[in-house]
Each structure stands twice: as structure tokens, then as C-alpha cells.
Coordinates of C-alpha atoms and ligand atoms in Angstrom, one line a residue:
X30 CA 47.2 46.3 100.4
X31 CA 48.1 43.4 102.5
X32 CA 45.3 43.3 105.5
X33 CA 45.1 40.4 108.1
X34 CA 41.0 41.1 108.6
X35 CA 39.3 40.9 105.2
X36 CA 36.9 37.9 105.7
X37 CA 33.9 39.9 106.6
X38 CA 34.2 42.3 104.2
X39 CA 32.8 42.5 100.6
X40 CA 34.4 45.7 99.2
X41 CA 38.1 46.6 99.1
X42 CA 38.9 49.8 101.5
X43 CA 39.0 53.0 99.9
X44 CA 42.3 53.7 99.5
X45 CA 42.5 57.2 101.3
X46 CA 40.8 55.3 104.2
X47 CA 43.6 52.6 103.8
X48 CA 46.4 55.7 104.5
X49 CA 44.9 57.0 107.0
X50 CA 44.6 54.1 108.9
X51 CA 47.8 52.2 108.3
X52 CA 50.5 53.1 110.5
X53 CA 53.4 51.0 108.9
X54 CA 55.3 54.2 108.2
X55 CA 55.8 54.5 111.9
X56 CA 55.3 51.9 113.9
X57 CA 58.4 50.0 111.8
X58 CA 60.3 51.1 114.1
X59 CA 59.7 48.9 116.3
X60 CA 60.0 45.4 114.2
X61 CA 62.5 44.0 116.4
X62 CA 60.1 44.2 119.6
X63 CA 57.7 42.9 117.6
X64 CA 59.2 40.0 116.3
X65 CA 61.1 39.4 120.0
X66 CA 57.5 39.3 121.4
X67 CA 56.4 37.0 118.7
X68 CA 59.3 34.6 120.1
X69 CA 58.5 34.5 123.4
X70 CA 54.0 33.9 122.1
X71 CA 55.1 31.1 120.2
X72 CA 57.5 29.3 122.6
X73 CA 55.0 29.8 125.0
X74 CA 52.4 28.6 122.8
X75 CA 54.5 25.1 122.8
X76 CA 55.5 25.1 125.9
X77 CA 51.3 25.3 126.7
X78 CA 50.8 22.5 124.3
X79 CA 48.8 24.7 121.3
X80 CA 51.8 24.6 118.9
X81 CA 54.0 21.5 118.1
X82 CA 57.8 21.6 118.8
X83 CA 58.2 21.2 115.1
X84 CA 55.4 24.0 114.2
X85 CA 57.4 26.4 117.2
X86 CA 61.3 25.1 115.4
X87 CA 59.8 25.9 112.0
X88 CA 58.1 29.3 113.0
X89 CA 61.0 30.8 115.5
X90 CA 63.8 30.0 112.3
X91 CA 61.8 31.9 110.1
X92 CA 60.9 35.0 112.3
X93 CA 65.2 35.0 112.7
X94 CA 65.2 34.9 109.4
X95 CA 62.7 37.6 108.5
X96 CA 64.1 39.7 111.4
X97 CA 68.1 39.3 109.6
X98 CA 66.8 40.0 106.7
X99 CA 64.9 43.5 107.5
X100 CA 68.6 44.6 109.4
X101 CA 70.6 43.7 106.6
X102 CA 68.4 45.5 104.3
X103 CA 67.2 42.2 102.2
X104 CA 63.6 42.5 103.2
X105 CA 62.1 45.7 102.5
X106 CA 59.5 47.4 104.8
X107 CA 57.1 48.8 102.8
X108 CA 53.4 50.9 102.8
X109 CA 51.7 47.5 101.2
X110 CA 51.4 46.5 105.0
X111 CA 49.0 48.0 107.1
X112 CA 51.1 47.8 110.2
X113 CA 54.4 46.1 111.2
X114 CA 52.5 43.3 112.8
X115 CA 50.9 42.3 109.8
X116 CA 54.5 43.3 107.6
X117 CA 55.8 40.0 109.7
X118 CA 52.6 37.6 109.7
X119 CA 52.3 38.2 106.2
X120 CA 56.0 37.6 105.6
X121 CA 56.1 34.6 108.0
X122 CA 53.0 32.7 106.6
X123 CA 54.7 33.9 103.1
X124 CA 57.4 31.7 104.1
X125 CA 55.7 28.8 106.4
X126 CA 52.0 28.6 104.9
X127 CA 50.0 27.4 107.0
X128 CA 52.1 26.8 109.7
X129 CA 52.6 30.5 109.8
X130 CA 48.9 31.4 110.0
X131 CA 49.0 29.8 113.7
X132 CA 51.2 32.6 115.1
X133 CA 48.7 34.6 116.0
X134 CA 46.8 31.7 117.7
X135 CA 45.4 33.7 121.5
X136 CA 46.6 37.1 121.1
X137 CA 45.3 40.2 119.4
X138 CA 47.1 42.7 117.9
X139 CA 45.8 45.1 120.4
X140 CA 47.9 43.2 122.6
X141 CA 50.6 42.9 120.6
X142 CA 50.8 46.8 120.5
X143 CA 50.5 47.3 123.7
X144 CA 54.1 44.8 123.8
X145 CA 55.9 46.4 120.9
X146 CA 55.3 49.5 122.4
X147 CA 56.0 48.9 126.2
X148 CA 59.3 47.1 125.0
X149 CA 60.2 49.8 123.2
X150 CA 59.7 52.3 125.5
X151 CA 61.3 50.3 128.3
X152 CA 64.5 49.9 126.0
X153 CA 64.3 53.7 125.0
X154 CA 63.7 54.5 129.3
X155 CA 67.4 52.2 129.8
X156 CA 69.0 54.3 126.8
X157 CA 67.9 57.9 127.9
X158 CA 69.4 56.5 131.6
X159 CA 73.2 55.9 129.6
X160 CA 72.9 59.2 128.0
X161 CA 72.2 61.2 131.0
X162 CA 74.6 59.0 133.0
X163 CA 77.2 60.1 130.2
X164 CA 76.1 64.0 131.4
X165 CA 76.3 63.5 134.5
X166 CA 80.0 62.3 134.4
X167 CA 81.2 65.0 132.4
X168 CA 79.4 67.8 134.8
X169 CA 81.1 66.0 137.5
X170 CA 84.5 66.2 135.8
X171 CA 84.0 69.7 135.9
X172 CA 83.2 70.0 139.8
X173 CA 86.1 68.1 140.3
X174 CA 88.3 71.0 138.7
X175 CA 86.7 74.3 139.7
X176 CA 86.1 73.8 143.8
X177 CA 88.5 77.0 143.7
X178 CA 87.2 78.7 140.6
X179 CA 85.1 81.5 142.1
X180 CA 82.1 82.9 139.8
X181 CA 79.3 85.3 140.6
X182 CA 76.1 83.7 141.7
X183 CA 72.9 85.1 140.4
X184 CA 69.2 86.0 141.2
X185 CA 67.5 87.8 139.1
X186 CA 70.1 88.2 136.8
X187 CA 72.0 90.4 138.7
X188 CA 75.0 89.6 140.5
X189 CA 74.0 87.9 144.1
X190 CA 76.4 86.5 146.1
X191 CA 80.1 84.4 145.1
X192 CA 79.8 80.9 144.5
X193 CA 82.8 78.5 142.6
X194 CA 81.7 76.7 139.2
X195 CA 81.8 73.7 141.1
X196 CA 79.0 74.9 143.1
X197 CA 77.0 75.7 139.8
X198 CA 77.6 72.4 138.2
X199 CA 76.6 70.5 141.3
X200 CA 73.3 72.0 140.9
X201 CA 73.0 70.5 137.4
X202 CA 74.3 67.3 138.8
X203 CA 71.2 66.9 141.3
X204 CA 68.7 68.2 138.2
X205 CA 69.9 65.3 136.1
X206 CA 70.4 63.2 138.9
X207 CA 66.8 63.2 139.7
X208 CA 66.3 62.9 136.1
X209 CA 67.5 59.3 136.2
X210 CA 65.6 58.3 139.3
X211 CA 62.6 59.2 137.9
X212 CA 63.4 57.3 134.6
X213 CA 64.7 54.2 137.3
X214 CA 61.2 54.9 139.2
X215 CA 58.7 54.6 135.9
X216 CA 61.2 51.5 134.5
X217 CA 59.7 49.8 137.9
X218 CA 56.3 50.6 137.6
X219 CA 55.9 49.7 133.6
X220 CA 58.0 46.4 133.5
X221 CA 54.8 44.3 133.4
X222 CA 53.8 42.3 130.5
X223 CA 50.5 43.0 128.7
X224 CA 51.0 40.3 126.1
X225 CA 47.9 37.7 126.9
X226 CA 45.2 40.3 127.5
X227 CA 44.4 39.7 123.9
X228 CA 41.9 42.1 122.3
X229 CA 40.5 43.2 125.7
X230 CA 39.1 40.0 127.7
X231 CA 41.9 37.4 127.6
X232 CA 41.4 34.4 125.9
X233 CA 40.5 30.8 126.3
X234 CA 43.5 29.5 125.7
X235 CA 45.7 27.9 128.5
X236 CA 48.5 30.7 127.5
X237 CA 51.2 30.8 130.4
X238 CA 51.6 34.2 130.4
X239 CA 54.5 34.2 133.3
X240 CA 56.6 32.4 130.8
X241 CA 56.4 34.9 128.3
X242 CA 56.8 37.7 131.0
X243 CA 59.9 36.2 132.0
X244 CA 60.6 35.4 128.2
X245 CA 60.7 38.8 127.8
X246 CA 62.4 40.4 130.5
X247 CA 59.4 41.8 132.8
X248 CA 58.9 41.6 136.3
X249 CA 55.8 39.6 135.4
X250 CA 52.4 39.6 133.5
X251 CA 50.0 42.9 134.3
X252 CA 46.8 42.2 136.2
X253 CA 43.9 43.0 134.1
X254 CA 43.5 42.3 130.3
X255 CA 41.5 45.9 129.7
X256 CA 44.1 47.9 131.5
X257 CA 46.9 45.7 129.7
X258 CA 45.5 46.9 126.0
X259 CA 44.9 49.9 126.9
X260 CA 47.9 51.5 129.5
X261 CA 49.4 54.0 128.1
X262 CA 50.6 55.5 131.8
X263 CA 54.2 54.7 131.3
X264 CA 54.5 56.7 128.2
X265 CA 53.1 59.6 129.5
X266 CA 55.5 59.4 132.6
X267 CA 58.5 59.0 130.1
X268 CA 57.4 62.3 128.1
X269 CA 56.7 64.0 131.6
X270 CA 60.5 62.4 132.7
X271 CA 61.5 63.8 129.3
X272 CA 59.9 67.2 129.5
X273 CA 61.7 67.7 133.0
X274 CA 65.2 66.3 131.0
X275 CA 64.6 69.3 128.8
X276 CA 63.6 72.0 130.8
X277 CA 66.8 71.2 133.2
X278 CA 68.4 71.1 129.3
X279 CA 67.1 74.3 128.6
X280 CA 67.8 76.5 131.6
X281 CA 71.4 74.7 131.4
X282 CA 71.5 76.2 127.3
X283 CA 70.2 79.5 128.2
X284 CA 72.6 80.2 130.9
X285 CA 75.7 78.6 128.1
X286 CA 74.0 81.4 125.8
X287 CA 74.2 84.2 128.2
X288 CA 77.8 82.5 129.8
X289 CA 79.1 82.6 126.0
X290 CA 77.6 86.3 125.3
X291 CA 79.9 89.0 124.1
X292 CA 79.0 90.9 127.7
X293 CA 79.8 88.0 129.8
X294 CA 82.6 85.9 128.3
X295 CA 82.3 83.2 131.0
X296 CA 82.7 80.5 128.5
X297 CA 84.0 79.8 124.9
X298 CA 81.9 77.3 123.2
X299 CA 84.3 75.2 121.1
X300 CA 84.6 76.0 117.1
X301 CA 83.6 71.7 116.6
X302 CA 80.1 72.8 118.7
X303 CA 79.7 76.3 117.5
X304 CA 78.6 77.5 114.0
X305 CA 78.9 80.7 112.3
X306 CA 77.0 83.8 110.1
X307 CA 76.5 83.7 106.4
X308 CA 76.8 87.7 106.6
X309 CA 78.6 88.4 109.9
X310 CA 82.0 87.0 109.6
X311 CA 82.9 87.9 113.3
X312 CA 80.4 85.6 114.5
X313 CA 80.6 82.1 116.7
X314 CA 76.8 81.1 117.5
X315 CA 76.1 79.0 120.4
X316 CA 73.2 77.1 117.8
X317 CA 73.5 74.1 119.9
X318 CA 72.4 75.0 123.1
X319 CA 69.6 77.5 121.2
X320 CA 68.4 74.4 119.6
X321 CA 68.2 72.4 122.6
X322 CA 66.5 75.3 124.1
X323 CA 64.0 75.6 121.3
X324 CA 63.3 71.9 120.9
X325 CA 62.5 71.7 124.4
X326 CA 58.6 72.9 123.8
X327 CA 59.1 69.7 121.0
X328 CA 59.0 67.3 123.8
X329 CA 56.5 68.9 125.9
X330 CA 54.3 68.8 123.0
X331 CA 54.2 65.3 122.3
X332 CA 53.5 65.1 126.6
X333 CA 50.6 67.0 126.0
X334 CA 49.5 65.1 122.7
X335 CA 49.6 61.9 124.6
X336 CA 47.5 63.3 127.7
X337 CA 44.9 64.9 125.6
X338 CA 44.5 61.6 123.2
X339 CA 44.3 59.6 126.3
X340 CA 41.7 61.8 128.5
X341 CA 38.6 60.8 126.2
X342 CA 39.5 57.0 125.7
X343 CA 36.6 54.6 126.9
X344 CA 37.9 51.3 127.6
X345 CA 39.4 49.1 126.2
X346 CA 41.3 49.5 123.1
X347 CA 40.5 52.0 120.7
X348 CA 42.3 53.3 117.6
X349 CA 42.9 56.7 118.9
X350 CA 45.3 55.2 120.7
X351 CA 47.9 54.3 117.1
X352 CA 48.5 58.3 117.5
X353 CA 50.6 57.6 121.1
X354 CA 53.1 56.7 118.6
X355 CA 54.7 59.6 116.3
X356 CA 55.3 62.3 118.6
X357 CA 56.3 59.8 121.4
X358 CA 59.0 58.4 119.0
X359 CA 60.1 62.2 117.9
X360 CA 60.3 63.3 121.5
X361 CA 62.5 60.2 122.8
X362 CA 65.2 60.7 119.6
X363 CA 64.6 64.4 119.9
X364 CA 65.5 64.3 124.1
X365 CA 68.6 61.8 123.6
X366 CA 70.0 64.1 121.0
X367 CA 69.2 66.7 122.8
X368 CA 71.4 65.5 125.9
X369 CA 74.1 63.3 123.8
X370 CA 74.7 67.1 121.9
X371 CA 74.9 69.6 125.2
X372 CA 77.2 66.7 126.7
X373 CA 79.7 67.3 123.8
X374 CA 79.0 70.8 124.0
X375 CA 79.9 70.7 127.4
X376 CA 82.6 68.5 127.2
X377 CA 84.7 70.8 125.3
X378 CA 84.1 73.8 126.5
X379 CA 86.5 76.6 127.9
X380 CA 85.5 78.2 130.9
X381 CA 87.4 81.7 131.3
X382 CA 88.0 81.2 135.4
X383 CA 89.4 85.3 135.1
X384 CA 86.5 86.8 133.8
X385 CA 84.0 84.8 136.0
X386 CA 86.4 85.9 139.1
X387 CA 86.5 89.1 138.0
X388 CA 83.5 89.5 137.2
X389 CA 82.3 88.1 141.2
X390 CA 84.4 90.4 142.8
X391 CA 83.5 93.4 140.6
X392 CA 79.5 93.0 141.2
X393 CA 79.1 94.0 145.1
X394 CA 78.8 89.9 145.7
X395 CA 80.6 90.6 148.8
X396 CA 77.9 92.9 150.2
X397 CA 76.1 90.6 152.4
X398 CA 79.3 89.0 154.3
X399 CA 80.5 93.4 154.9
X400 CA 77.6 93.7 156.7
X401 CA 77.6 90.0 158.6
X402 CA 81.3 91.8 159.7
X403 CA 79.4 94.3 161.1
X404 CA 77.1 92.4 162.8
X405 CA 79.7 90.1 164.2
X406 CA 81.1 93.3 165.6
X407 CA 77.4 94.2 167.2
X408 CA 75.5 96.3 164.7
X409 CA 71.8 95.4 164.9
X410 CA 71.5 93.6 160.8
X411 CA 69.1 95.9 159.6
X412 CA 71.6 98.9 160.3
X413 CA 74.4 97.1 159.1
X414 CA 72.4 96.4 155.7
X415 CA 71.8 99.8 155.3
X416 CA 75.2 100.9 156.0
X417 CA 76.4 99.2 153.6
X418 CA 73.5 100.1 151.3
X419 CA 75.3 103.4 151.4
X420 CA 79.1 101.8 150.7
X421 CA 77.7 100.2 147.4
X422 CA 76.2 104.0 146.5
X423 CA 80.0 105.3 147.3
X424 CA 81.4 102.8 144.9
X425 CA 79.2 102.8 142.1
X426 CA 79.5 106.9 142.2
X427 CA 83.4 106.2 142.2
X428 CA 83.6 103.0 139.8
X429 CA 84.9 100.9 142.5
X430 CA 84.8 97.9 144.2
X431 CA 84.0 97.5 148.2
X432 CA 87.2 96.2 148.5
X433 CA 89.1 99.5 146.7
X434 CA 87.9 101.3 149.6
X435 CA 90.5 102.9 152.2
X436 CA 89.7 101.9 155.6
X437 CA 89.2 106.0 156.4
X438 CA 87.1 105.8 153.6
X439 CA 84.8 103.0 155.4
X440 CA 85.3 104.0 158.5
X441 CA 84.0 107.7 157.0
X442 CA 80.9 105.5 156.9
X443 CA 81.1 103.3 159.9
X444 CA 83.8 103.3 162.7
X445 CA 83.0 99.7 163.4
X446 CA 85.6 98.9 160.5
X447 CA 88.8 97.7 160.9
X448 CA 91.8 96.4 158.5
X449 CA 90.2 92.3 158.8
X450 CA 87.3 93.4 156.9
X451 CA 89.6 93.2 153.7
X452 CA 89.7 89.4 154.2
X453 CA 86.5 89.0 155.8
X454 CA 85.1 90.5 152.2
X455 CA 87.8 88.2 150.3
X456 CA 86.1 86.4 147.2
X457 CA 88.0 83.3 148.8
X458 CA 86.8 84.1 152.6
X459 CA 82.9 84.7 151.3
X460 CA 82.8 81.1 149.2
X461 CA 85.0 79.6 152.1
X462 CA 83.2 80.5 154.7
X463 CA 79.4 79.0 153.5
X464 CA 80.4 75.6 154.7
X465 CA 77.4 73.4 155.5
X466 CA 76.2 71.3 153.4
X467 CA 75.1 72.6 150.0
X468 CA 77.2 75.6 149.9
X469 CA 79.7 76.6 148.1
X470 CA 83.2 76.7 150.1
X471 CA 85.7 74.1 149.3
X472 CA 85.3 71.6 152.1
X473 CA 81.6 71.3 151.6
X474 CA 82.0 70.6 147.7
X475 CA 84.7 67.9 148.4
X476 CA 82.1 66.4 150.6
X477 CA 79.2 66.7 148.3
X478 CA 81.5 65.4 145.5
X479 CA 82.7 62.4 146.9
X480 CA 78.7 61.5 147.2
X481 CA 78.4 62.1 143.5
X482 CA 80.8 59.9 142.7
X483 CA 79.7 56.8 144.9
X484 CA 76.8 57.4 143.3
X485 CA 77.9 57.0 139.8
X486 CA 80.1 54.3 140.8
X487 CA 76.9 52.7 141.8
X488 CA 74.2 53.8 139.5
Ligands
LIG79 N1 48.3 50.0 114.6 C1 47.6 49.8 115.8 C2 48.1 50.7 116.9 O1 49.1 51.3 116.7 C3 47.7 48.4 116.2 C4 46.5 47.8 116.9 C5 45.4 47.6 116.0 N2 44.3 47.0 116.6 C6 43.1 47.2 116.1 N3 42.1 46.6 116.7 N4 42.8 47.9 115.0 O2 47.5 50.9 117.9

């Protein structure tokens, strides 16, 4: 047991308390930001005057050193440290004697943590951004194909009106975009640096705490010392940024699921992103997007974890807060999976453009735009609606589409019909004809796209 704090104790710590409070097992993963920030404390600590240029020379080459030797594998992380911060003290004065014991000259580890993790998180924030920028291009590449690839809309479940799959992607495209300014909002508001609030009330050293801000890439250094130990707000806004990521994920997985269903056929998942039955040989499993889909209440979890460990918190630090770690970590490899996997899923997937026309034109989508002909031609709407309330109870009695009709047949039901209602009813004319901005026809897509892609050429 390798503890930095033993001096005012006279008994060794019982070892299950020893497990339970170490969190070395975990918070490893961030040795790098720890080290980084124990860069920028002791260059700052020589450019202040506390450390010697030899003392900062000798101590910088050796936290390289220790940091090399942990990524090549060399130095083992192991349980015999309480924490990472003390894994690299320990190894550092190991090294340096007592030159190493002045590393931790004006900070505390409280705000040390409160580093390590923000760094972190900010780097994991800048990641999630390349992933979902990734998504984004690939859901674009798809609207840029199907402007003319006409699909049934849906609410309810049930057939609604026509739309093209360039229209259905684009909705995805603003989800995801939103996802990223949200993640581009919370990068603003966290990139402060607490390192300098020490345990809770600063300290009396001179420490230039702008330097090591701008040291370490931050905007500058955060304005109170008990709010800098003891922030957590930017994590939760990342889970909360995350938990919106998934749920768009999810509704996006379940409508791949139901897309690649037996009934609907919309889509073929391919065989690299598809897995099969130990029992039913006929079976090709859309796992991936389940998965995503089921690990979705994963990430909310660890949201609701972070909120509830937080709500009780008294100020400053307190240990309570070593739990913001685990799930936080889970959640952000679990999300950026989650979206690096549907991407490739999505990628190289078939969409079956027959079916999903067939399928539009077979489901009464064209419903609405028979009875906006008849109202263009002077019937009050609420007649025309039920008029053609009683065209779709014709068809359905004969197995036919509103199209299949004869014109006696329609005008059997209203006179007002004439041979242009074919083409005003057209799958093409219907999707064609929703032109502002937002809908579905051809021009408006072009427009919409060409926005997307500035964007992404910018973003
Ligand atoms: N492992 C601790 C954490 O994750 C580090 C800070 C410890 N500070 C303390 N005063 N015990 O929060």
C-alpha cells in the first residue's frame, strides 16, 4: 500500500477499507492528463520562482520518462497505489528523491482531480464531435443519392403521407447535428482550469495560474477555488449530450430493425454488420442496432448516477465525488462505440428503393393530396376528406390502390374527378409538390442539402 498521507496516522488502514477507497483501478485511465497537468504545475512552479530550473529540468524528464514507460508497457500500473496521482508521485520521487517530493508543492489532489478529469472529459467531448461528424457525413452521402427515392412516411406506424429517403435521413442529419452543437456548447462553457484551487481555499503560494491555464489549453483559470474542486457540471452536461446521442441512436436502430424486418424489407443490413442463430439457420439479426438500442438506458444511467451523487454534496470536495468516475468513463466508450458501430452499419447498408416505393404507393399515402384535388376544384375540405374517406373503404374492399381506380369508378363517388387526378395523386407529384423548406420534394432537399454540406465543410 503506497499512500501519500500516512504522517498522522499510527495504524496501517484495514485493508478492505484500503479497496474500497482506492480508485487506481479506474482512474488509470487518465495517467496521461495527469501527468500533462503535472507538466504545466511544475513549469509554472519555476516560472513563479518556487522550483529551480534545474529542480523543473530534472522533474519534467522524469515525468516523460514515467509517462513512456507506462505506454510502452515498462511501468506497470498496479493496485499497490491508492490512486493514479499517487502511482506517479510515488514513481517520480522513486526516481528523483527529494527533488521529487516538491511536485506537489501548492496543489491538492482534490485539485488535481478535478484537472485529470476535466481534461479528460474535454478530450473525450472533441472525440465524440469526430465520431458523430464521421455519422453525419455518411447520412449525408445517403441524402445525396435518394432525393428521388420515394418511401412511405409514417405516424403512428401506419403509413402517413410519401416522403423520399433523402427526406428521412435529413431528419437524422439535424438530430446529430444538434448533437455536436451541444457537445461544441458544453466544450465552451467547461474549458476553464481548476488546477490552483488546491484542496478548497487556494493556497499561499504566488502560483500563476493563467500560465498553467494556457499551459494546458483552457480558455483560462475558473473563478472560485470551492467551485473549481468541486464542478462536476460539465460531466453531467456531456452524459445529458450523450443520453440525447443515444436516444437519436436508438430511435435511428429501432426504425433499421423494423426497416430490415421480414414484413418491411426496406433495408438489408450487410452480412459484415449482421449476425446469425445458433438454431435458426434462415436467420440475419440486426444485433447491432438492438445493442445500440439496448445500451442506450447504459448511458442514461450513468446521467442519472452522476446527478443523484451530486444532489447531496456540501461544499467543497468530498469523496463521494471518486464515484463521478466509472460509469462516466463506461458511458463515454459505451456512446462512441455506439455511434462508430451504427455509422458502419449504416455505411454499408442496402436500401431496397422498390419495396419502399411500393410500399408508399400501396398504403393510401396519397390520400391527403386526392382530396387537396378536390378542394382545388371547390369542395369545402371537410367534404372532400370524407369523400375520399369512402375511396380508401372502396379500395381496401377491392385490394386496390387509389390510383387502380377508373375514373367512372371515382367519379361513381364524386363528379368533381377528372383524368389529372392520376398525376395530381402521382407518388412523384405528392413528394414534388411539398416544396418549402423542410419538405420533402426534390428542389427543397437540394436546397437543404447544400446547407448540410457548408456546414460540414465548416464544422
Ligand atoms: N481519487 C479521488 C477522486 O477520484 C482523488 C481525490 C482525493 N482527494 C482526497 N482528499 N481524498 O476524487
Amino acid at each position: 500500500m503506497a499512500q501519500l498521507w500516512g504522517g498522522r496516522f499510527t495504524k496501517e488502514t484495514d485493508k478492505l477499507v484500503y479497496n474500497f477507497n482506492a480508485s487506481i483501478s479506474f482512474d488509470q485511465k487518465f495517467y496521461k492528463e495527469d501527468i500533462n497537468g503535472s507538466m504545466a504545475h511544475v513549469k509554472m512552479l519555476g516560472k513563479v520562482g518556487i522550483l529551480t530550473e534545474q529542480e523543473v529540468e530534472a522533474i519534467l524528464k522524469t515525468l516523460q520518462e514515467i509517462l513512456e514507460e507506462v505506454e510502452s508497457g515498462k511501468l506497470e500500473i498496479t493496485d499497490e497505489y491508492e490512486d493514479i496521482h499517487s502511482f506517479v508521485e510515488a514513481n517520480l520521487i522513486d526516481r528523483l528523491g527529494d527533488t521529487g517530493k516538491k511536485l506537489h508543492t501548492g496543489r491538492s489532489r482534490n485539485d488535481q482531480v478535478a484537472l485529470d478529469m476535466r481534461l479528460y472529459t474535454r478530450n473525450q467531448v472533441q472525440e465524440m464531435d469526430a465520431e458523430l461528424k464521421k455519422l453525419l457525413e455518411t447520412i449525408l452521402s445517403i441524402m445525396k443519392e435518394n432525393t428521388d427515392t420515394i418511401m412511405p412516411g409514417f405516424t403512428h406506424l401506419q403509413k402517413a403521407q410519401p416522403i423520399t429517403l433523402a427526406h428521412h435521413m435529413g431528419a437524422y442529419f439535424e438530430m446529430f447535428k444538434r448533437d455536436r452543437l451541444r457537445l461544441h456548447d458544453i466544450y465552451e462553457r467547461m474549458n476553464y482550469c481548476p488546477l490552483g484551487s488546491g484542496a478548497l481555499a487556494g493556497t499561499t503560494y504566488p502560483l500563476d495560474r493563467d500560465y498553467t491555464a494556457e499551459l494546458l489549453g483552457f480558455y483560462g483559470p475558473t473563478l472560485n477555488s470551492m467551485d473549481g474542486v468541486s464542478d462536476r457540471d460539465y460531466l453531467i452536461e456531456f452524459l445529458s449530450a450523450l443520453s440525447t446521442v443515444m436516444m437519436h441512436l436508438s430511435r435511428f436502430s429501432e426504425e433499421v430493425i423494423i426497416w430490415n424486418s421480414n414484413e418491411y424489407q426496406f433495408v438489408e443490413i450487410d452480412d459484415a454488420y449482421s449476425t446469425g442463430s445458433s438454431i435458426m439457420p434462415q436467420k440475419k439479426n440486426p444485433d447491432i442496432a438492438e445493442l445500440v438500442r439496448g445500451k442506450t438506458g447504459r448511458v442514461y444511467g450513468a446521467l442519472m448516477s452522476i446527478l443523484t451523487t451530486m444532489k447531496g454534496i456540501p461544499l467543497a470536495y468530498n469523496k463521494d465525488m471518486q464515484e463521478d468516475k466509472e460509469l462516466s468513463f463506461d458511458a463515454m466508450d459505451t456512446a462512441k462505440g455506439c455511434v462508430a458501430l451504427f455509422n458502419g452499419m449504416l455505411a454499408t447498408m442496402r436500401f431496397n428503393k422498390d419495396r419502399m416505393e411500393k410500399s408508399a404507393s400501396h398504403g393510401f399515402t396519397n390520400a391527403t393530396d386526392a382530396a387537396d384535388y378536390l378542394v382545388k376544384h371547390g369542395v369545402p375540405f371537410r367534404d372532400a376528406h370524407g369523400i375520399v374517406g369512402q375511396i380508401v373503404l372502396y379500395c381496401i374492399d377491392k385490394g386496390i390502390a387509389i390510383d387502380d381506380m377508373s375514373l367512372e369508378e371515382l367519379k361513381a363517388i364524386s363528379p368533381v374527378f377528372e383524368e389529372d387526378i392520376y398525376d395530381a395523386i402521382s407518388m412523384e407529384t405528392c413528394v414534388n409538390t411539398r416544396c418549402t423548406i423542410g419538405a420533402p420534394s426534390k428542389a427543397s432537399m437540394e436546397k437543404v442539402i447544400a446547407v448540410c454540406e457548408s456546414y460540414l465543410a465548416e464544422n
